[in-house]
Structures are given as structure tokens and as C-alpha cells.
mmCIF file of C-alpha atoms in Angstrom:
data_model
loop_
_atom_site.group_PDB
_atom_site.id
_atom_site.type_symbol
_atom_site.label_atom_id
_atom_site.label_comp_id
_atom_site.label_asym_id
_atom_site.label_seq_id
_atom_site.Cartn_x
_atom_site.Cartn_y
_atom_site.Cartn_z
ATOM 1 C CA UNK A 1265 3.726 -18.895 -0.131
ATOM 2 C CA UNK A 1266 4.846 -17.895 2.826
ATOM 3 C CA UNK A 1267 2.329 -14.932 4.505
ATOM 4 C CA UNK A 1268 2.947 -12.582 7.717
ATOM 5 C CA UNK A 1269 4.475 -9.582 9.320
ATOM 6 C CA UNK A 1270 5.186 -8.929 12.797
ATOM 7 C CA UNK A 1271 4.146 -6.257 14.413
ATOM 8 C CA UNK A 1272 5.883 -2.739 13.067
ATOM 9 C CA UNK A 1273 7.441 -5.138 10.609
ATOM 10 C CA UNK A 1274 7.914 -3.917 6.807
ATOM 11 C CA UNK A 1275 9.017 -6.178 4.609
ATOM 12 C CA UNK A 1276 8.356 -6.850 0.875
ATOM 13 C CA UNK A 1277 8.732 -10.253 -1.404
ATOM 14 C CA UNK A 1278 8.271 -11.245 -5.330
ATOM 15 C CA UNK A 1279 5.073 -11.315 -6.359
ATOM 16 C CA UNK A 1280 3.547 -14.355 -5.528
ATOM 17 C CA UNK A 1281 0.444 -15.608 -7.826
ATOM 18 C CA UNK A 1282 -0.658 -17.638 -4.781
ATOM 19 C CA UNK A 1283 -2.242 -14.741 -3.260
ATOM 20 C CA UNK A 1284 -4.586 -14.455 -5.733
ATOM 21 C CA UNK A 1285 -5.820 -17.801 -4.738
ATOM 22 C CA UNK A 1286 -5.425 -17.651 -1.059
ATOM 23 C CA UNK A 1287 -7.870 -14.305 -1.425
ATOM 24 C CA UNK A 1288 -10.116 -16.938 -3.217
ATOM 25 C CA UNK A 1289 -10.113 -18.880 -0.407
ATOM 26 C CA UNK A 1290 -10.488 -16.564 2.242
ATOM 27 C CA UNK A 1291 -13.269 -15.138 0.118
ATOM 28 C CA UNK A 1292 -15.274 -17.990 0.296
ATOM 29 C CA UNK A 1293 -14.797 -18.583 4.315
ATOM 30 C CA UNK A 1294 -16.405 -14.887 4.897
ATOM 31 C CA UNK A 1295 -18.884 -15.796 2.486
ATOM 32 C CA UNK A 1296 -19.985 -19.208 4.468
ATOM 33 C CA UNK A 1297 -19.249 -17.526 7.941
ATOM 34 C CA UNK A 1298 -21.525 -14.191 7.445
ATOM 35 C CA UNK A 1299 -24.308 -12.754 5.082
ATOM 36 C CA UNK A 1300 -21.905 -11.090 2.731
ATOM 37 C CA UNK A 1301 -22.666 -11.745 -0.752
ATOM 38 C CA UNK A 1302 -19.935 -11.779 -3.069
ATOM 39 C CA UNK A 1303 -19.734 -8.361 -4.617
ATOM 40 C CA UNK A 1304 -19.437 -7.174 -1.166
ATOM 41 C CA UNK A 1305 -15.832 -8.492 -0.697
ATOM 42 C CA UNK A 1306 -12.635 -7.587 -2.883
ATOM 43 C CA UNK A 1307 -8.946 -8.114 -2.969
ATOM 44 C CA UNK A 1308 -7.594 -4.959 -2.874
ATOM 45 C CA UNK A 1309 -4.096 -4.112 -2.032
ATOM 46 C CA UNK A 1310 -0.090 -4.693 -3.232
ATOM 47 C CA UNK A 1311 -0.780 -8.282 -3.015
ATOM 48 C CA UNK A 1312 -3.792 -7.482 -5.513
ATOM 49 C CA UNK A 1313 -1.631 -5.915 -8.149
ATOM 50 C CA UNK A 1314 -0.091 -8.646 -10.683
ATOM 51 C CA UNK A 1315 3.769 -8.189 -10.708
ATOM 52 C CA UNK A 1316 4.706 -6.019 -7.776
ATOM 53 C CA UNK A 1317 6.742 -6.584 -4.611
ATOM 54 C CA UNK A 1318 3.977 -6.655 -2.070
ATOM 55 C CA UNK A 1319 4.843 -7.056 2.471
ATOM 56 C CA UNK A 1320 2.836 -10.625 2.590
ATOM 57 C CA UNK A 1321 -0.315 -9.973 4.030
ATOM 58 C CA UNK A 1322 -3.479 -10.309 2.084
ATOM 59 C CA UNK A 1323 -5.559 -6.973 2.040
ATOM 60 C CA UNK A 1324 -9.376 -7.469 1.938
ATOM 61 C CA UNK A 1325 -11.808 -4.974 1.207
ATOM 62 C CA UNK A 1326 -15.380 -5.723 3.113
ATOM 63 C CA UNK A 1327 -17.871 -2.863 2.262
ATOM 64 C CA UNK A 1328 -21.607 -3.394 4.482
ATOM 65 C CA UNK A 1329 -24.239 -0.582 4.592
ATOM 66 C CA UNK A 1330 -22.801 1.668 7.200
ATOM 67 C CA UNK A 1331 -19.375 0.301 8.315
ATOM 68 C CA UNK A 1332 -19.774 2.174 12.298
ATOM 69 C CA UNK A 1333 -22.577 -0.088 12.809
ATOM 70 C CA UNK A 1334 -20.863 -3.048 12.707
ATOM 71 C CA UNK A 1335 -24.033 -6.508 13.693
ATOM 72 C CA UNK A 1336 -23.439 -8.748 16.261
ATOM 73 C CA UNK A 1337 -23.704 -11.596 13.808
ATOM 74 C CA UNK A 1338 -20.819 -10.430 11.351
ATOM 75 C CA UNK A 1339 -18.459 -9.746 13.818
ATOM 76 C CA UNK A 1340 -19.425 -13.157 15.388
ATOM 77 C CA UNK A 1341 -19.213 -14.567 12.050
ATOM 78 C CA UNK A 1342 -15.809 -12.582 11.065
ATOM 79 C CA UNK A 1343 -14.466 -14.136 14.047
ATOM 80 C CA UNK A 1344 -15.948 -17.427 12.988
ATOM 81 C CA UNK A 1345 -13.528 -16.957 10.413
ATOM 82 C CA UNK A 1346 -10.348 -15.684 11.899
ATOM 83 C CA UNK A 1347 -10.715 -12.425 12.292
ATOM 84 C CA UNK A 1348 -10.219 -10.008 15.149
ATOM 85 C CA UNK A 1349 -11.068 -6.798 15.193
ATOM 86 C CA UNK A 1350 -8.042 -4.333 15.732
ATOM 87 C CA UNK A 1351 -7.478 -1.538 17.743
ATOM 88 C CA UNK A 1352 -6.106 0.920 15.374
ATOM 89 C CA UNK A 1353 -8.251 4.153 14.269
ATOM 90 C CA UNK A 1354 -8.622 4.505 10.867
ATOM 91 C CA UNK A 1355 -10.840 7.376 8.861
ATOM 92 C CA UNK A 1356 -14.130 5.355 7.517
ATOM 93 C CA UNK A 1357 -12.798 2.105 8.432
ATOM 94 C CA UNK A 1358 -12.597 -0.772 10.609
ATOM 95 C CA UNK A 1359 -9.567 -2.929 10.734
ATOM 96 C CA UNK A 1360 -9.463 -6.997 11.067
ATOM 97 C CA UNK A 1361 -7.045 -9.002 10.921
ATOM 98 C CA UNK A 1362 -5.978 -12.637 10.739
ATOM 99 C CA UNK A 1363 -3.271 -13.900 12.855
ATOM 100 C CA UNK A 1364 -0.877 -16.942 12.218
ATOM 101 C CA UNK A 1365 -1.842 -18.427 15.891
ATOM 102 C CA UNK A 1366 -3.299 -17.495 19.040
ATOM 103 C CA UNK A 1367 0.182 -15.728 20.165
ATOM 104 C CA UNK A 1368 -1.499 -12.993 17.792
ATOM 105 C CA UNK A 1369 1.719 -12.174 16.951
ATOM 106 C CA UNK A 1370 2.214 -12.566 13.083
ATOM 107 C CA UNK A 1371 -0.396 -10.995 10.981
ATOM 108 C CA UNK A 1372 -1.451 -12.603 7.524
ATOM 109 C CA UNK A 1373 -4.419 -10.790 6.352
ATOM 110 C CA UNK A 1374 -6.153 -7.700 7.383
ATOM 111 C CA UNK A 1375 -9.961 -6.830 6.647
ATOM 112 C CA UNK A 1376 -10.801 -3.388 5.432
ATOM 113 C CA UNK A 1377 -14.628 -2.961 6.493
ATOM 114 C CA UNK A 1378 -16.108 0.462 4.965
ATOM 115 C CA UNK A 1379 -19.358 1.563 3.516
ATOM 116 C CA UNK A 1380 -20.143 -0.295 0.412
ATOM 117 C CA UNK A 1381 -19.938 1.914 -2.241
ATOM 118 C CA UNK A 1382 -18.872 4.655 -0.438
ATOM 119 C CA UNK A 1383 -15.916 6.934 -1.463
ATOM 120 C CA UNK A 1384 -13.192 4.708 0.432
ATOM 121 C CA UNK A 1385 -14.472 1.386 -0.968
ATOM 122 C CA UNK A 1386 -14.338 3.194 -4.344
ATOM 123 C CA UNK A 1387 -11.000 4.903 -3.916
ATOM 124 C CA UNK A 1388 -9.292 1.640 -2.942
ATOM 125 C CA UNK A 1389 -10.825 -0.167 -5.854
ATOM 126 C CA UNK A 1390 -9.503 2.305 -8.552
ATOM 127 C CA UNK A 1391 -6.089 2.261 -7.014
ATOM 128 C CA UNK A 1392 -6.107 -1.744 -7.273
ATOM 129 C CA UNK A 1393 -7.562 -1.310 -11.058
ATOM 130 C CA UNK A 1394 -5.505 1.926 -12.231
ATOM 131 C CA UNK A 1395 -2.442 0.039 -11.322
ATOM 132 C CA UNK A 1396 -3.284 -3.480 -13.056
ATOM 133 C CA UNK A 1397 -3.584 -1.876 -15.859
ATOM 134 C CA UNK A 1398 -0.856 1.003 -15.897
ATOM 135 C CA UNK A 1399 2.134 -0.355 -16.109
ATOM 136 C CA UNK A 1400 4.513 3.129 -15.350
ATOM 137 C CA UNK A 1401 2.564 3.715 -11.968
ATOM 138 C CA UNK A 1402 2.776 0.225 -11.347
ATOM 139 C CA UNK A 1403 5.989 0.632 -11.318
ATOM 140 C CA UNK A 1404 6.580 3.785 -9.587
ATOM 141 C CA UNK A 1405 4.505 2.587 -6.572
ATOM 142 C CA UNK A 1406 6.759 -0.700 -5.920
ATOM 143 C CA UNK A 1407 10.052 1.846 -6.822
ATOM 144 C CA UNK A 1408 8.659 3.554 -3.605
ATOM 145 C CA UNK A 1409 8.010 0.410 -1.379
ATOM 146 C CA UNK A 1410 11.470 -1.206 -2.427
ATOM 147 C CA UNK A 1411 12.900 2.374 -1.576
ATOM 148 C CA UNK A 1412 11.758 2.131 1.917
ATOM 149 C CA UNK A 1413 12.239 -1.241 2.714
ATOM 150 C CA UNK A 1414 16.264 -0.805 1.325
ATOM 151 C CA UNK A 1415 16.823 1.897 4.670
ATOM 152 C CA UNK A 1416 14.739 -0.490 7.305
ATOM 153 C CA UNK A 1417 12.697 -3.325 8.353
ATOM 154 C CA UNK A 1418 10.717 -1.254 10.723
ATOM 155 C CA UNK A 1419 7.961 1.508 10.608
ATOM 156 C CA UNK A 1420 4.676 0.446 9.128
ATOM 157 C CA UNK A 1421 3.460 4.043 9.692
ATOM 158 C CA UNK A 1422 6.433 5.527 8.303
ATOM 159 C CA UNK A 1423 6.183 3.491 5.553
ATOM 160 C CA UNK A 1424 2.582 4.149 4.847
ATOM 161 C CA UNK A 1425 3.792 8.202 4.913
ATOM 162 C CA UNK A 1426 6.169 7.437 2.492
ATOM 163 C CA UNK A 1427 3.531 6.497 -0.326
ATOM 164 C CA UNK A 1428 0.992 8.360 0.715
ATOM 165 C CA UNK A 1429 1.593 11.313 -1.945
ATOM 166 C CA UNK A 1430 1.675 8.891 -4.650
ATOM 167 C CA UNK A 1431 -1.461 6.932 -3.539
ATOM 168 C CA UNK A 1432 -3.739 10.433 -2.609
ATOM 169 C CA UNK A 1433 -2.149 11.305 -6.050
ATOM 170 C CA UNK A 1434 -4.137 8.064 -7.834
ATOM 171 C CA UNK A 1435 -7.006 8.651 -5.528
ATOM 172 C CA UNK A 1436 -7.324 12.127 -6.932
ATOM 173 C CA UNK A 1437 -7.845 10.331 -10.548
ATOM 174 C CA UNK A 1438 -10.686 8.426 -8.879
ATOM 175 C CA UNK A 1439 -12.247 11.734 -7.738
ATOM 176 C CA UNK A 1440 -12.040 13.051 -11.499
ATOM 177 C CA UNK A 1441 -13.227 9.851 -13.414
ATOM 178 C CA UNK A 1442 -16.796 9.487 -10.949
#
């Protein structure tokens, strides 16, 4: 299992049941680095759903109380872990990632930090879930990321446009089924 994109990079591989485990792993090191408890972290994500071409970077989900007050001590003990907090601006969020070495080059994993519970954190666990278990939108969604990835290598907010109709589309299910 090979993980990591550059930056702007878009690239997707085979399903690999490896991530599964390395999210296992990683899952484990938040969990002895910080005070998050177990329910509080999920693997969300391509790399989530069994059977799909996924770019290889683990996707995390982190939900805490009120994700714009981040403590001291988890983002000491996030970066106890191998995290760095990223620059980009996200709606309800706050982006971390893992890097393959201090170049900070190559990203392998990115952390997801949102309010626990909140509509996010339950938006982007009912995409993960709807997906496992429909097999047509499974489908459909890796039809779209092979479609992008077939014109260009480059992008990652271009490609993130191009699904974004068919993921608000399964987030609107969410809406309907709370």
C-alpha cells in the first residue's frame, strides 16, 4: 500500500483493503496522543468505501465539541501524532494533514475536525454508509472520479467541483432521513 498525493495532484488506485487497517492504526495513535475517545474518530472518505477507486490518502473524520475552538493540548497532541494543521478554509472544518516527511511535500492522510455530531460530521458519515451499502451510487461516484482523472492528473479543486452535485445530491438524503 502505497499512500500520497502531491500537492494539486489527483490521482486514483484499486481499492486497497489495507486502508482499512492503516485507519486502524492511525486511529489508535490519536487515541494515545489526545483525549479523543473512540466514537469521536471515523474513517470517512473514498478510501472508506469497500470496492472503489479511491486518490491514496486516508480521510479521517475528528468531531470535538465546537471544532473553532480548537485546545492547546489536541493540537499539541495531533501534532504529537503527525499532524499539521493546514491552511486551507473550509465551511465547519479544520483541515490536518499527515505528510510523508518533513519536505511536507506528499500528503498521506488528512484530518477532518468538525463539531461532533453536528450536521457535517453527520453528512459525511451517511455518505460513507449510503455508499457501502448501495451498490449503483457506489458506482456512479467512482464512474465520476475515474472520469476526471482519464482528462488530467491535476486540479484537486476542480476535481472536488466535479462530484460535488452527486455528493450534495447524497447529502440531501441525509437531510431527509434525520
Amino acid at each position: 500500500m502505497k499512500l500520497g498525493l502531491k500537492s494539486n495532484e489527483v490521482r486514483v488506485v484499486p481499492y486497497d483493503p489495507e486502508w482499512k487497517k492503516e485507519f486502524a492504526k492511525v486511529k489508535k495513535n490519536l487515541m494515545q496522543h489526545t483525549n479523543l475517545q473512540d466514537n469521536q474518530i471515523e474513517h470517512i472518505g473514498s478510501t472508506a468505501i469497500t470496492g472503489i477507486h479511491s486518490k491514496p490518502i486516508i480521510d479521517i473524520l475528528v468531531g470535538i465539541g465546537d471544532y473553532s475552538s480548537v485546545s492547546d493540548s489536541l493540537a499539541k497532541g495531533l501534532q504529537n501524532a503527525g499532524f499539521y494543521r493546514l491552511r486551507v478554509e473550509r465551511p465547519n472544518e479544520i483541515v490536518f494533514a499527515k505528510f510523508t516527511d518533513n519536505s511536507y511535500q506528499v500528503k498521506t492522510h488528512f484530518i477532518h475536525l468538525v463539531d461532533f455530531g453536528g450536521e457535517l460530521w453527520n453528512h459525511l458519515i451517511f455518505f460513507r454508509d449510503y455508499l457501502n451499502s448501495n451498490e449503483e451510487s457506489k458506482r456512479e461516484y467512482e464512474e465520476l472520479k475515474l472520469e476526471y482523472t482519464k482528462q488530467t492528473s491535476q486540479g484537486i479543486n476542480e476535481y472536488t467541483d466535479h462530484k460535488e452535485a452527486f455528493v450534495k445530491k447524497i447529502f440531501a438524503m441525509s437531510n431527509s432521513t434525520n
